[in-house]
Amino acid sequence: MSQSTKQVIAVVPAAGIGSRMGAERPKQYLQLNEQCILGHTLDCLLTHPQISTVIVALNPSDEYFAQLPQASNAKLVTVIGGGERADSVLAALKLADEHSWVLVHDAARPCLSHHDIDKLIASDSMFPQGAILGSPVRDTMKRTEVNGEISDTVCREQLWHALTPQYFPVRELKNNLSAALVEGALITDEASAMQWAGIKPGIVRGRADNIKVTHPDDLQLASLFLDNLNRQV
Ligand SMILES: Nc1ccn([C@@H]2O[C@H](COP(=O)(O)OP(=O)(O)OP(=O)(O)O)[C@@H](O)[C@H]2O)c(=O)n1
Ligand SMILES: C[C@](O)(CO)[C@H](O)COP(=O)(O)O
């Protein structure tokens, strides 16, 4: 099968409550330009020609998703998420075809481009163990004591922001994520679970504007990025 026809699954963890955003609703349902954040994210994934199915993990008390126009898309499946992001991802993986590869992408990252998805899917020839999108750190990085005083400068050579999507074989990711969670490992992204199992995922450089909307001041930035994003490139 050629790279350009390979079909993959997308998993979207969307069961968070957005506590750092502090809004009146979970942040994935906040309006961003012409629709909510999750709507933008789903539009990107549902329109990519190599994504056959999108599995969305929802909060058990979600009262917004059913109103989204994307909710009736035939490619879309929902599942109830868990207490942490990793639990939500695992719940979705349990519905995924074990013979496929999966792109796990945060609901809270609406500024994803098809070009970055293409690059990540194509990376499995270079990184058959899987890979993630990343953005190189630009600034000098400091670590501080709890009181805010700088304790040291972190070398920024080969230092990256881990983004999403994160791209792995379903079976290996599901097994390693499940085992890592049983062992109580701290898993904040899919690569962490693969690393826990001794695997070294690759990093593929992605757009720095693929930001995770986390705090209130991220909304204006995401709005500007979306206005300038030609989704199909
Ligand atoms: N139990 C959880 C927690 C988070 N997420 C999802 O994981 C993504 C990244 O998590 P984050 O940015 O931390 O979102 P929240 O957990 O909602 O934010 P906060 O930590 O501020 O509460 C989000 O799309 C969020 O909806 C999830 O599916 N299940
Ligand atoms: C998966 C992730 O977006 C990669 O940077 C990040 O780890 C999510 O962290 P969060 O605390 O769940 O937002």
PDB file of N, CA and C and ligand atoms in Angstrom, residues 13-20 27-28 82-85 88 106-108 212, ligand 1:
ATOM      1  N   PRO A  13      -8.762  12.834  22.461  1.00  0.00           N
ATOM      2  CA  PRO A  13      -9.133  12.971  23.861  1.00  0.00           C
ATOM      3  C   PRO A  13      -9.818  14.325  24.057  1.00  0.00           C
ATOM      4  N   ALA A  14     -11.108  14.284  24.381  1.00  0.00           N
ATOM      5  CA  ALA A  14     -11.928  15.508  24.527  1.00  0.00           C
ATOM      6  C   ALA A  14     -12.787  15.441  25.778  1.00  0.00           C
ATOM      7  N   ALA A  15     -12.271  14.787  26.821  1.00  0.00           N
ATOM      8  CA  ALA A  15     -13.063  14.581  28.044  1.00  0.00           C
ATOM      9  C   ALA A  15     -12.602  15.472  29.193  1.00  0.00           C
ATOM     10  N   GLY A  16     -11.722  16.421  28.900  1.00  0.00           N
ATOM     11  CA  GLY A  16     -11.217  17.305  29.943  1.00  0.00           C
ATOM     12  C   GLY A  16     -12.215  18.354  30.368  1.00  0.00           C
ATOM     13  N   ILE A  17     -11.909  19.037  31.492  1.00  0.00           N
ATOM     14  CA  ILE A  17     -12.828  20.078  31.996  1.00  0.00           C
ATOM     15  C   ILE A  17     -12.238  21.480  31.821  1.00  0.00           C
ATOM     16  N   GLY A  18     -11.003  21.586  31.375  1.00  0.00           N
ATOM     17  CA  GLY A  18     -10.404  22.898  31.134  1.00  0.00           C
ATOM     18  C   GLY A  18     -10.234  23.744  32.382  1.00  0.00           C
ATOM     19  N   SER A  19      -9.749  23.136  33.461  1.00  0.00           N
ATOM     20  CA  SER A  19      -9.662  23.876  34.739  1.00  0.00           C
ATOM     21  C   SER A  19      -8.734  25.082  34.635  1.00  0.00           C
ATOM     22  N   ARG A  20      -7.628  24.967  33.884  1.00  0.00           N
ATOM     23  CA  ARG A  20      -6.692  26.093  33.742  1.00  0.00           C
ATOM     24  C   ARG A  20      -7.303  27.232  32.920  1.00  0.00           C
ATOM     25  N   LYS A  27     -13.148  23.889  27.884  1.00  0.00           N
ATOM     26  CA  LYS A  27     -12.541  24.779  26.888  1.00  0.00           C
ATOM     27  C   LYS A  27     -12.740  24.289  25.448  1.00  0.00           C
ATOM     28  N   GLN A  28     -12.853  22.974  25.252  1.00  0.00           N
ATOM     29  CA  GLN A  28     -13.006  22.462  23.868  1.00  0.00           C
ATOM     30  C   GLN A  28     -14.322  22.933  23.249  1.00  0.00           C
ATOM     31  N   GLY A  82     -11.771   8.932  30.562  1.00  0.00           N
ATOM     32  CA  GLY A  82     -11.435   8.589  31.940  1.00  0.00           C
ATOM     33  C   GLY A  82     -10.950   9.789  32.726  1.00  0.00           C
ATOM     34  N   GLY A  83     -10.423   9.489  33.934  1.00  0.00           N
ATOM     35  CA  GLY A  83     -10.052  10.562  34.854  1.00  0.00           C
ATOM     36  C   GLY A  83      -8.881  11.416  34.393  1.00  0.00           C
ATOM     37  N   GLU A  84      -7.965  10.823  33.674  1.00  0.00           N
ATOM     38  CA  GLU A  84      -6.815  11.537  33.135  1.00  0.00           C
ATOM     39  C   GLU A  84      -6.813  11.412  31.609  1.00  0.00           C
ATOM     40  N   ARG A  85      -6.041  12.249  30.957  1.00  0.00           N
ATOM     41  CA  ARG A  85      -5.975  12.198  29.489  1.00  0.00           C
ATOM     42  C   ARG A  85      -5.603  10.796  29.009  1.00  0.00           C
ATOM     43  N   SER A  88      -8.443   8.439  28.987  1.00  0.00           N
ATOM     44  CA  SER A  88      -9.348   8.703  27.863  1.00  0.00           C
ATOM     45  C   SER A  88      -8.800   8.117  26.565  1.00  0.00           C
ATOM     46  N   ASP A 106      -4.956  16.068  20.496  1.00  0.00           N
ATOM     47  CA  ASP A 106      -5.727  16.769  21.518  1.00  0.00           C
ATOM     48  C   ASP A 106      -6.891  17.543  20.908  1.00  0.00           C
ATOM     49  N   ALA A 107      -8.052  17.429  21.505  1.00  0.00           N
ATOM     50  CA  ALA A 107      -9.184  18.270  21.094  1.00  0.00           C
ATOM     51  C   ALA A 107      -8.815  19.747  21.165  1.00  0.00           C
ATOM     52  N   ALA A 108      -7.947  20.066  22.135  1.00  0.00           N
ATOM     53  CA  ALA A 108      -7.593  21.466  22.427  1.00  0.00           C
ATOM     54  C   ALA A 108      -6.532  22.027  21.492  1.00  0.00           C
ATOM     55  N   LYS A 212      -1.670  24.178  21.952  1.00  0.00           N
ATOM     56  CA  LYS A 212      -2.748  23.607  22.781  1.00  0.00           C
ATOM     57  C   LYS A 212      -3.400  24.770  23.524  1.00  0.00           C
TER      58      LYS A 212
HETATM   59  N1  LIG B   1      -9.411  13.188  31.693  1.00  0.00           N
HETATM   60  C1  LIG B   1      -9.081  13.854  30.552  1.00  0.00           C
HETATM   61  C2  LIG B   1      -8.281  15.037  30.607  1.00  0.00           C
HETATM   62  C3  LIG B   1      -7.977  15.687  29.414  1.00  0.00           C
HETATM   63  N2  LIG B   1      -8.454  15.179  28.247  1.00  0.00           N
HETATM   64  C4  LIG B   1      -8.163  15.869  26.993  1.00  0.00           C
HETATM   65  O1  LIG B   1      -6.766  15.902  26.777  1.00  0.00           O
HETATM   66  C5  LIG B   1      -6.443  17.084  26.024  1.00  0.00           C
HETATM   67  C6  LIG B   1      -5.238  17.808  26.616  1.00  0.00           C
HETATM   68  O2  LIG B   1      -5.489  17.987  27.993  1.00  0.00           O
HETATM   69  P1  LIG B   1      -5.518  19.455  28.679  1.00  0.00           P
HETATM   70  O3  LIG B   1      -5.053  20.516  27.759  1.00  0.00           O
HETATM   71  O4  LIG B   1      -4.867  19.325  30.013  1.00  0.00           O
HETATM   72  O5  LIG B   1      -7.110  19.669  28.879  1.00  0.00           O
HETATM   73  P2  LIG B   1      -7.882  19.717  30.268  1.00  0.00           P
HETATM   74  O6  LIG B   1      -7.531  18.527  31.084  1.00  0.00           O
HETATM   75  O7  LIG B   1      -9.317  19.952  29.915  1.00  0.00           O
HETATM   76  O8  LIG B   1      -7.271  21.051  30.902  1.00  0.00           O
HETATM   77  P3  LIG B   1      -6.916  21.296  32.462  1.00  0.00           P
HETATM   78  O9  LIG B   1      -5.700  20.408  32.720  1.00  0.00           O
HETATM   79  O10 LIG B   1      -6.609  22.766  32.480  1.00  0.00           O
HETATM   80  O11 LIG B   1      -8.130  20.901  33.244  1.00  0.00           O
HETATM   81  C7  LIG B   1      -7.681  17.964  25.992  1.00  0.00           C
HETATM   82  O12 LIG B   1      -8.238  17.959  24.687  1.00  0.00           O
HETATM   83  C8  LIG B   1      -8.613  17.320  27.003  1.00  0.00           C
HETATM   84  O13 LIG B   1      -9.986  17.443  26.651  1.00  0.00           O
HETATM   85  C9  LIG B   1      -9.219  14.014  28.205  1.00  0.00           C
HETATM   86  O14 LIG B   1      -9.649  13.577  27.129  1.00  0.00           O
HETATM   87  N3  LIG B   1      -9.520  13.365  29.368  1.00  0.00           N
END
